[in-house]
Amino acid sequence: AIRELQPDGTHMDAVAAIGFEIGAEIPADEQRFAGHVLAGDEPIIVWEWASERRFSVPSLRGHGIRATAAAAIRGRSGAFGVIGVHSATVGAFSGEEGQWLQSIADLLASALDRERSEAVMRHQSLHDALTGLPNRALLFDRVEHAFGRAERFGFDVAVLLLDVDGFKTVNDSLGHQAGDELLIEVGSRLQE
Protein backbone atom coordinates (compact mmCIF):
# COMPACT_ATOMS: atom_id res chain seq x y z
CA ALA A 1 0.00 0.00 0.00
CA ILE A 2 1.13 3.54 -0.72
CA ARG A 3 -0.55 6.22 1.38
CA GLU A 4 -0.29 9.89 0.38
CA LEU A 5 -0.16 12.55 3.08
CA GLN A 6 -2.81 15.20 2.38
CA PRO A 7 -1.85 18.90 2.36
CA ASP A 8 -3.46 19.57 5.75
CA GLY A 9 -1.21 16.88 7.30
CA THR A 10 -4.04 15.32 9.32
CA HIS A 11 -4.66 12.21 7.24
CA MET A 12 -3.42 10.00 4.43
CA ASP A 13 -5.28 8.46 1.51
CA ALA A 14 -4.43 5.12 -0.06
CA VAL A 15 -3.34 5.93 -3.62
CA ALA A 16 -2.13 2.44 -4.52
CA ALA A 17 -2.90 -0.80 -2.75
CA ILE A 18 -3.53 -4.49 -3.07
CA GLY A 19 -6.12 -5.83 -0.65
CA PHE A 20 -7.12 -2.37 0.62
CA GLU A 21 -9.64 0.17 -0.55
CA ILE A 22 -8.08 2.94 -2.66
CA GLY A 23 -8.88 6.39 -1.26
CA ALA A 24 -9.56 5.15 2.27
CA GLU A 25 -8.64 7.88 4.77
CA ILE A 26 -6.18 7.04 7.54
CA PRO A 27 -5.48 9.54 10.34
CA ALA A 28 -1.83 10.66 10.35
CA ASP A 29 -1.47 11.11 14.11
CA GLU A 30 1.39 9.33 15.91
CA GLN A 31 -0.98 6.95 17.74
CA ARG A 32 -1.72 5.38 14.36
CA PHE A 33 0.80 3.20 12.59
CA ALA A 34 1.12 5.35 9.44
CA GLY A 35 1.53 8.53 11.49
CA HIS A 36 4.16 6.84 13.64
CA VAL A 37 6.07 5.84 10.50
CA LEU A 38 5.92 9.45 9.24
CA ALA A 39 7.18 10.79 12.57
CA GLY A 40 10.23 8.51 12.69
CA ASP A 41 13.47 8.42 10.76
CA GLU A 42 13.72 4.67 10.26
CA PRO A 43 11.48 2.03 8.67
CA ILE A 44 9.23 0.27 11.16
CA ILE A 45 8.92 -3.51 11.30
CA VAL A 46 6.02 -5.12 13.12
CA TRP A 47 6.90 -8.72 13.87
CA GLU A 48 3.40 -9.72 14.97
CA TRP A 49 0.32 -7.47 15.13
CA ALA A 50 -1.44 -9.50 17.83
CA SER A 51 1.20 -8.46 20.36
CA GLU A 52 1.87 -4.94 19.00
CA ARG A 53 0.94 -2.19 21.49
CA ARG A 54 2.69 0.93 20.11
CA PHE A 55 -0.14 2.06 17.86
CA SER A 56 -3.84 1.64 17.07
CA VAL A 57 -4.43 -0.34 13.86
CA PRO A 58 -7.85 -1.98 13.87
CA SER A 59 -8.06 -1.96 10.04
CA LEU A 60 -4.85 -3.98 9.60
CA ARG A 61 -5.84 -6.62 12.13
CA GLY A 62 -9.24 -6.88 10.44
CA HIS A 63 -7.61 -7.83 7.13
CA GLY A 64 -5.78 -10.83 8.59
CA ILE A 65 -2.43 -9.05 8.50
CA ARG A 66 0.05 -10.45 10.99
CA ALA A 67 3.30 -8.60 10.09
CA THR A 68 4.21 -5.30 8.44
CA ALA A 69 7.19 -3.31 7.20
CA ALA A 70 6.72 0.39 6.41
CA ALA A 71 8.85 3.42 5.54
CA ALA A 72 8.20 7.13 5.14
CA ILE A 73 8.44 8.66 1.68
CA ARG A 74 10.26 11.92 2.45
CA GLY A 75 11.40 14.47 -0.11
CA ARG A 76 13.18 17.80 0.03
CA SER A 77 9.97 19.66 0.85
CA GLY A 78 8.73 17.21 3.50
CA ALA A 79 6.82 13.96 3.75
CA PHE A 80 4.82 12.67 0.81
CA GLY A 81 3.42 9.64 2.60
CA VAL A 82 4.15 6.04 3.57
CA ILE A 83 4.88 2.82 1.70
CA GLY A 84 4.11 -0.42 3.48
CA VAL A 85 4.08 -4.15 2.84
CA HIS A 86 2.00 -6.57 4.85
CA SER A 87 1.94 -10.31 5.37
CA ALA A 88 -0.37 -12.91 6.83
CA THR A 89 2.76 -14.62 8.23
CA VAL A 90 4.20 -13.71 11.63
CA GLY A 91 7.79 -12.41 11.41
CA ALA A 92 7.69 -12.05 7.63
CA PHE A 93 9.99 -8.99 7.56
CA SER A 94 13.50 -8.40 8.84
CA GLY A 95 15.53 -5.24 9.34
CA GLU A 96 17.22 -5.79 5.97
CA GLU A 97 13.84 -5.85 4.25
CA GLY A 98 12.92 -2.67 6.11
CA GLN A 99 16.07 -0.99 4.75
CA TRP A 100 15.25 -2.27 1.24
CA LEU A 101 11.74 -0.77 1.61
CA GLN A 102 13.33 2.52 2.74
CA SER A 103 15.43 2.49 -0.45
CA ILE A 104 12.23 2.13 -2.49
CA ALA A 105 10.66 4.99 -0.49
CA ASP A 106 13.72 7.16 -1.19
CA LEU A 107 13.47 6.43 -4.93
CA LEU A 108 9.78 7.36 -4.87
CA ALA A 109 10.59 10.57 -2.97
CA SER A 110 13.23 11.50 -5.53
CA ALA A 111 10.79 10.96 -8.41
CA LEU A 112 8.06 12.93 -6.63
CA ASP A 113 10.47 15.78 -5.88
CA ARG A 114 11.46 15.89 -9.56
CA GLU A 115 7.80 15.81 -10.66
CA ARG A 116 6.90 18.68 -8.30
CA SER A 117 9.88 20.75 -9.44
CA GLU A 118 8.96 20.22 -13.09
CA ALA A 119 5.32 21.13 -12.38
CA VAL A 120 6.42 24.34 -10.63
CA MET A 121 8.72 25.24 -13.53
CA ARG A 122 5.95 24.49 -16.07
CA HIS A 123 3.51 26.66 -14.14
CA GLN A 124 6.03 29.49 -13.78
CA SER A 125 6.83 29.42 -17.49
CA LEU A 126 3.14 29.72 -18.44
CA HIS A 127 1.73 32.01 -15.73
CA ASP A 128 2.37 35.56 -14.56
CA ALA A 129 4.35 35.61 -11.31
CA LEU A 130 2.37 38.53 -9.91
CA THR A 131 -1.25 37.58 -10.69
CA GLY A 132 -0.98 33.84 -11.29
CA LEU A 133 -2.95 34.30 -14.51
CA PRO A 134 -1.89 32.67 -17.80
CA ASN A 135 0.87 34.64 -19.52
CA ARG A 136 1.40 35.63 -23.15
CA ALA A 137 3.05 32.28 -24.06
CA LEU A 138 0.06 30.30 -22.75
CA LEU A 139 -2.37 32.74 -24.40
CA PHE A 140 -0.73 32.28 -27.79
CA ASP A 141 -0.72 28.50 -27.35
CA ARG A 142 -4.43 28.43 -26.43
CA VAL A 143 -5.38 30.82 -29.26
CA GLU A 144 -3.44 28.68 -31.75
CA HIS A 145 -5.29 25.56 -30.54
CA ALA A 146 -8.63 27.40 -30.72
CA PHE A 147 -7.97 28.48 -34.30
CA GLY A 148 -6.95 24.94 -35.24
CA ARG A 149 -10.13 23.47 -33.73
CA ALA A 150 -12.24 26.19 -35.37
CA GLU A 151 -10.76 25.36 -38.75
CA ARG A 152 -11.26 21.60 -38.28
CA PHE A 153 -14.84 21.84 -36.99
CA GLY A 154 -15.98 24.94 -38.84
CA PHE A 155 -16.80 27.38 -36.06
CA ASP A 156 -15.71 30.93 -35.22
CA VAL A 157 -13.24 32.13 -32.60
CA ALA A 158 -13.21 35.49 -30.85
CA VAL A 159 -10.38 37.00 -28.81
CA LEU A 160 -11.17 39.73 -26.31
CA LEU A 161 -8.45 42.20 -25.38
CA LEU A 162 -8.71 44.22 -22.18
CA ASP A 163 -6.50 47.17 -21.46
CA VAL A 164 -6.05 49.05 -18.19
CA ASP A 165 -6.24 52.69 -19.26
CA GLY A 166 -3.81 54.98 -17.50
CA PHE A 167 -1.77 52.16 -15.97
CA LYS A 168 1.50 53.96 -16.66
CA THR A 169 0.15 56.98 -14.76
CA VAL A 170 -0.58 54.76 -11.74
CA ASN A 171 2.98 53.41 -11.80
CA ASP A 172 4.53 56.85 -12.32
CA SER A 173 2.48 58.73 -9.73
CA LEU A 174 1.82 56.09 -7.04
CA GLY A 175 4.78 53.75 -7.57
CA HIS A 176 5.27 50.20 -8.79
CA GLN A 177 3.82 48.72 -5.58
CA ALA A 178 0.49 50.44 -6.29
CA GLY A 179 0.68 49.27 -9.93
CA ASP A 180 1.28 45.70 -8.77
CA GLU A 181 -1.67 45.91 -6.36
CA LEU A 182 -3.88 47.21 -9.18
CA LEU A 183 -2.85 44.33 -11.47
CA ILE A 184 -3.48 41.79 -8.71
CA GLU A 185 -6.96 43.24 -8.11
CA VAL A 186 -7.79 43.31 -11.84
CA GLY A 187 -6.58 39.70 -12.14
CA SER A 188 -8.69 38.64 -9.16
CA ARG A 189 -11.78 40.30 -10.63
CA LEU A 190 -11.19 38.66 -14.01
CA GLN A 191 -10.97 35.25 -12.34
CA GLU A 192 -14.24 35.87 -10.48
mmCIF file of C-alpha atoms in Angstrom:
data_model
loop_
_atom_site.group_PDB
_atom_site.id
_atom_site.type_symbol
_atom_site.label_atom_id
_atom_site.label_comp_id
_atom_site.label_asym_id
_atom_site.label_seq_id
_atom_site.Cartn_x
_atom_site.Cartn_y
_atom_site.Cartn_z
ATOM 1 C CA ALA A 1 0.000 0.000 0.000
ATOM 2 C CA ILE A 2 1.132 3.536 -0.716
ATOM 3 C CA ARG A 3 -0.548 6.221 1.377
ATOM 4 C CA GLU A 4 -0.294 9.889 0.379
ATOM 5 C CA LEU A 5 -0.158 12.554 3.076
ATOM 6 C CA GLN A 6 -2.806 15.197 2.376
ATOM 7 C CA PRO A 7 -1.854 18.897 2.361
ATOM 8 C CA ASP A 8 -3.461 19.573 5.752
ATOM 9 C CA GLY A 9 -1.211 16.882 7.299
ATOM 10 C CA THR A 10 -4.040 15.316 9.323
ATOM 11 C CA HIS A 11 -4.661 12.206 7.244
ATOM 12 C CA MET A 12 -3.417 9.999 4.429
ATOM 13 C CA ASP A 13 -5.283 8.457 1.514
ATOM 14 C CA ALA A 14 -4.432 5.124 -0.064
ATOM 15 C CA VAL A 15 -3.341 5.931 -3.618
ATOM 16 C CA ALA A 16 -2.129 2.436 -4.518
ATOM 17 C CA ALA A 17 -2.901 -0.804 -2.751
ATOM 18 C CA ILE A 18 -3.531 -4.490 -3.068
ATOM 19 C CA GLY A 19 -6.116 -5.828 -0.649
ATOM 20 C CA PHE A 20 -7.117 -2.367 0.625
ATOM 21 C CA GLU A 21 -9.641 0.172 -0.549
ATOM 22 C CA ILE A 22 -8.085 2.944 -2.658
ATOM 23 C CA GLY A 23 -8.878 6.388 -1.261
ATOM 24 C CA ALA A 24 -9.562 5.151 2.271
ATOM 25 C CA GLU A 25 -8.640 7.881 4.765
ATOM 26 C CA ILE A 26 -6.178 7.035 7.544
ATOM 27 C CA PRO A 27 -5.477 9.539 10.345
ATOM 28 C CA ALA A 28 -1.833 10.665 10.352
ATOM 29 C CA ASP A 29 -1.471 11.113 14.114
ATOM 30 C CA GLU A 30 1.385 9.327 15.913
ATOM 31 C CA GLN A 31 -0.980 6.951 17.741
ATOM 32 C CA ARG A 32 -1.723 5.376 14.360
ATOM 33 C CA PHE A 33 0.796 3.202 12.591
ATOM 34 C CA ALA A 34 1.125 5.346 9.439
ATOM 35 C CA GLY A 35 1.526 8.532 11.490
ATOM 36 C CA HIS A 36 4.161 6.844 13.642
ATOM 37 C CA VAL A 37 6.075 5.842 10.498
ATOM 38 C CA LEU A 38 5.922 9.454 9.241
ATOM 39 C CA ALA A 39 7.180 10.794 12.571
ATOM 40 C CA GLY A 40 10.229 8.513 12.686
ATOM 41 C CA ASP A 41 13.474 8.419 10.764
ATOM 42 C CA GLU A 42 13.723 4.671 10.258
ATOM 43 C CA PRO A 43 11.477 2.035 8.674
ATOM 44 C CA ILE A 44 9.228 0.268 11.159
ATOM 45 C CA ILE A 45 8.915 -3.508 11.297
ATOM 46 C CA VAL A 46 6.021 -5.122 13.123
ATOM 47 C CA TRP A 47 6.896 -8.721 13.871
ATOM 48 C CA GLU A 48 3.397 -9.721 14.975
ATOM 49 C CA TRP A 49 0.318 -7.466 15.131
ATOM 50 C CA ALA A 50 -1.438 -9.502 17.828
ATOM 51 C CA SER A 51 1.200 -8.462 20.361
ATOM 52 C CA GLU A 52 1.871 -4.940 18.998
ATOM 53 C CA ARG A 53 0.939 -2.186 21.492
ATOM 54 C CA ARG A 54 2.693 0.934 20.109
ATOM 55 C CA PHE A 55 -0.144 2.064 17.857
ATOM 56 C CA SER A 56 -3.837 1.640 17.070
ATOM 57 C CA VAL A 57 -4.429 -0.338 13.856
ATOM 58 C CA PRO A 58 -7.848 -1.980 13.868
ATOM 59 C CA SER A 59 -8.061 -1.955 10.042
ATOM 60 C CA LEU A 60 -4.847 -3.979 9.602
ATOM 61 C CA ARG A 61 -5.843 -6.619 12.134
ATOM 62 C CA GLY A 62 -9.238 -6.878 10.436
ATOM 63 C CA HIS A 63 -7.609 -7.827 7.127
ATOM 64 C CA GLY A 64 -5.778 -10.831 8.588
ATOM 65 C CA ILE A 65 -2.434 -9.046 8.501
ATOM 66 C CA ARG A 66 0.051 -10.454 10.994
ATOM 67 C CA ALA A 67 3.301 -8.601 10.089
ATOM 68 C CA THR A 68 4.214 -5.301 8.436
ATOM 69 C CA ALA A 69 7.188 -3.306 7.199
ATOM 70 C CA ALA A 70 6.721 0.387 6.413
ATOM 71 C CA ALA A 71 8.849 3.417 5.540
ATOM 72 C CA ALA A 72 8.197 7.134 5.143
ATOM 73 C CA ILE A 73 8.442 8.656 1.678
ATOM 74 C CA ARG A 74 10.258 11.920 2.446
ATOM 75 C CA GLY A 75 11.397 14.469 -0.109
ATOM 76 C CA ARG A 76 13.182 17.798 0.030
ATOM 77 C CA SER A 77 9.972 19.655 0.849
ATOM 78 C CA GLY A 78 8.734 17.208 3.503
ATOM 79 C CA ALA A 79 6.825 13.955 3.754
ATOM 80 C CA PHE A 80 4.816 12.668 0.806
ATOM 81 C CA GLY A 81 3.416 9.639 2.603
ATOM 82 C CA VAL A 82 4.151 6.035 3.567
ATOM 83 C CA ILE A 83 4.884 2.821 1.700
ATOM 84 C CA GLY A 84 4.113 -0.424 3.480
ATOM 85 C CA VAL A 85 4.076 -4.150 2.838
ATOM 86 C CA HIS A 86 2.002 -6.571 4.845
ATOM 87 C CA SER A 87 1.942 -10.313 5.366
ATOM 88 C CA ALA A 88 -0.367 -12.913 6.828
ATOM 89 C CA THR A 89 2.758 -14.623 8.225
ATOM 90 C CA VAL A 90 4.199 -13.711 11.631
ATOM 91 C CA GLY A 91 7.792 -12.414 11.409
ATOM 92 C CA ALA A 92 7.694 -12.046 7.628
ATOM 93 C CA PHE A 93 9.986 -8.990 7.563
ATOM 94 C CA SER A 94 13.502 -8.400 8.837
ATOM 95 C CA GLY A 95 15.530 -5.238 9.336
ATOM 96 C CA GLU A 96 17.215 -5.794 5.967
ATOM 97 C CA GLU A 97 13.836 -5.853 4.247
ATOM 98 C CA GLY A 98 12.919 -2.671 6.109
ATOM 99 C CA GLN A 99 16.065 -0.995 4.745
ATOM 100 C CA TRP A 100 15.245 -2.266 1.245
ATOM 101 C CA LEU A 101 11.744 -0.765 1.608
ATOM 102 C CA GLN A 102 13.330 2.520 2.735
ATOM 103 C CA SER A 103 15.426 2.486 -0.450
ATOM 104 C CA ILE A 104 12.229 2.127 -2.491
ATOM 105 C CA ALA A 105 10.658 4.985 -0.490
ATOM 106 C CA ASP A 106 13.719 7.156 -1.191
ATOM 107 C CA LEU A 107 13.472 6.432 -4.932
ATOM 108 C CA LEU A 108 9.778 7.359 -4.865
ATOM 109 C CA ALA A 109 10.589 10.575 -2.973
ATOM 110 C CA SER A 110 13.232 11.498 -5.534
ATOM 111 C CA ALA A 111 10.787 10.956 -8.412
ATOM 112 C CA LEU A 112 8.057 12.931 -6.626
ATOM 113 C CA ASP A 113 10.473 15.783 -5.882
ATOM 114 C CA ARG A 114 11.458 15.886 -9.557
ATOM 115 C CA GLU A 115 7.800 15.813 -10.659
ATOM 116 C CA ARG A 116 6.902 18.678 -8.303
ATOM 117 C CA SER A 117 9.882 20.745 -9.445
ATOM 118 C CA GLU A 118 8.958 20.218 -13.093
ATOM 119 C CA ALA A 119 5.316 21.132 -12.384
ATOM 120 C CA VAL A 120 6.416 24.339 -10.632
ATOM 121 C CA MET A 121 8.718 25.244 -13.533
ATOM 122 C CA ARG A 122 5.950 24.485 -16.072
ATOM 123 C CA HIS A 123 3.505 26.658 -14.138
ATOM 124 C CA GLN A 124 6.029 29.492 -13.780
ATOM 125 C CA SER A 125 6.826 29.419 -17.491
ATOM 126 C CA LEU A 126 3.135 29.719 -18.444
ATOM 127 C CA HIS A 127 1.733 32.012 -15.727
ATOM 128 C CA ASP A 128 2.375 35.559 -14.561
ATOM 129 C CA ALA A 129 4.353 35.610 -11.307
ATOM 130 C CA LEU A 130 2.368 38.534 -9.914
ATOM 131 C CA THR A 131 -1.252 37.579 -10.693
ATOM 132 C CA GLY A 132 -0.977 33.839 -11.292
ATOM 133 C CA LEU A 133 -2.947 34.299 -14.514
ATOM 134 C CA PRO A 134 -1.894 32.668 -17.800
ATOM 135 C CA ASN A 135 0.871 34.642 -19.522
ATOM 136 C CA ARG A 136 1.404 35.630 -23.150
ATOM 137 C CA ALA A 137 3.049 32.281 -24.060
ATOM 138 C CA LEU A 138 0.063 30.304 -22.751
ATOM 139 C CA LEU A 139 -2.374 32.742 -24.404
ATOM 140 C CA PHE A 140 -0.733 32.281 -27.794
ATOM 141 C CA ASP A 141 -0.724 28.503 -27.346
ATOM 142 C CA ARG A 142 -4.434 28.429 -26.433
ATOM 143 C CA VAL A 143 -5.380 30.816 -29.262
ATOM 144 C CA GLU A 144 -3.438 28.683 -31.749
ATOM 145 C CA HIS A 145 -5.294 25.564 -30.539
ATOM 146 C CA ALA A 146 -8.626 27.397 -30.716
ATOM 147 C CA PHE A 147 -7.975 28.481 -34.304
ATOM 148 C CA GLY A 148 -6.945 24.945 -35.237
ATOM 149 C CA ARG A 149 -10.126 23.471 -33.728
ATOM 150 C CA ALA A 150 -12.242 26.185 -35.370
ATOM 151 C CA GLU A 151 -10.763 25.360 -38.747
ATOM 152 C CA ARG A 152 -11.264 21.603 -38.281
ATOM 153 C CA PHE A 153 -14.835 21.845 -36.994
ATOM 154 C CA GLY A 154 -15.984 24.945 -38.845
ATOM 155 C CA PHE A 155 -16.802 27.384 -36.055
ATOM 156 C CA ASP A 156 -15.715 30.931 -35.220
ATOM 157 C CA VAL A 157 -13.241 32.131 -32.604
ATOM 158 C CA ALA A 158 -13.208 35.490 -30.848
ATOM 159 C CA VAL A 159 -10.380 37.001 -28.810
ATOM 160 C CA LEU A 160 -11.175 39.732 -26.306
ATOM 161 C CA LEU A 161 -8.446 42.202 -25.376
ATOM 162 C CA LEU A 162 -8.713 44.220 -22.176
ATOM 163 C CA ASP A 163 -6.505 47.174 -21.458
ATOM 164 C CA VAL A 164 -6.049 49.050 -18.186
ATOM 165 C CA ASP A 165 -6.237 52.686 -19.260
ATOM 166 C CA GLY A 166 -3.813 54.981 -17.497
ATOM 167 C CA PHE A 167 -1.774 52.165 -15.966
ATOM 168 C CA LYS A 168 1.504 53.963 -16.663
ATOM 169 C CA THR A 169 0.152 56.980 -14.764
ATOM 170 C CA VAL A 170 -0.581 54.755 -11.740
ATOM 171 C CA ASN A 171 2.985 53.408 -11.799
ATOM 172 C CA ASP A 172 4.526 56.851 -12.325
ATOM 173 C CA SER A 173 2.482 58.732 -9.729
ATOM 174 C CA LEU A 174 1.825 56.087 -7.040
ATOM 175 C CA GLY A 175 4.781 53.751 -7.568
ATOM 176 C CA HIS A 176 5.271 50.202 -8.795
ATOM 177 C CA GLN A 177 3.825 48.719 -5.582
ATOM 178 C CA ALA A 178 0.495 50.442 -6.294
ATOM 179 C CA GLY A 179 0.683 49.269 -9.927
ATOM 180 C CA ASP A 180 1.280 45.704 -8.771
ATOM 181 C CA GLU A 181 -1.671 45.908 -6.362
ATOM 182 C CA LEU A 182 -3.879 47.214 -9.185
ATOM 183 C CA LEU A 183 -2.854 44.334 -11.473
ATOM 184 C CA ILE A 184 -3.479 41.793 -8.706
ATOM 185 C CA GLU A 185 -6.956 43.237 -8.106
ATOM 186 C CA VAL A 186 -7.790 43.313 -11.839
ATOM 187 C CA GLY A 187 -6.579 39.695 -12.137
ATOM 188 C CA SER A 188 -8.689 38.645 -9.157
ATOM 189 C CA ARG A 189 -11.784 40.296 -10.628
ATOM 190 C CA LEU A 190 -11.187 38.661 -14.008
ATOM 191 C CA GLN A 191 -10.967 35.249 -12.342
ATOM 192 C CA GLU A 192 -14.236 35.873 -10.484
#
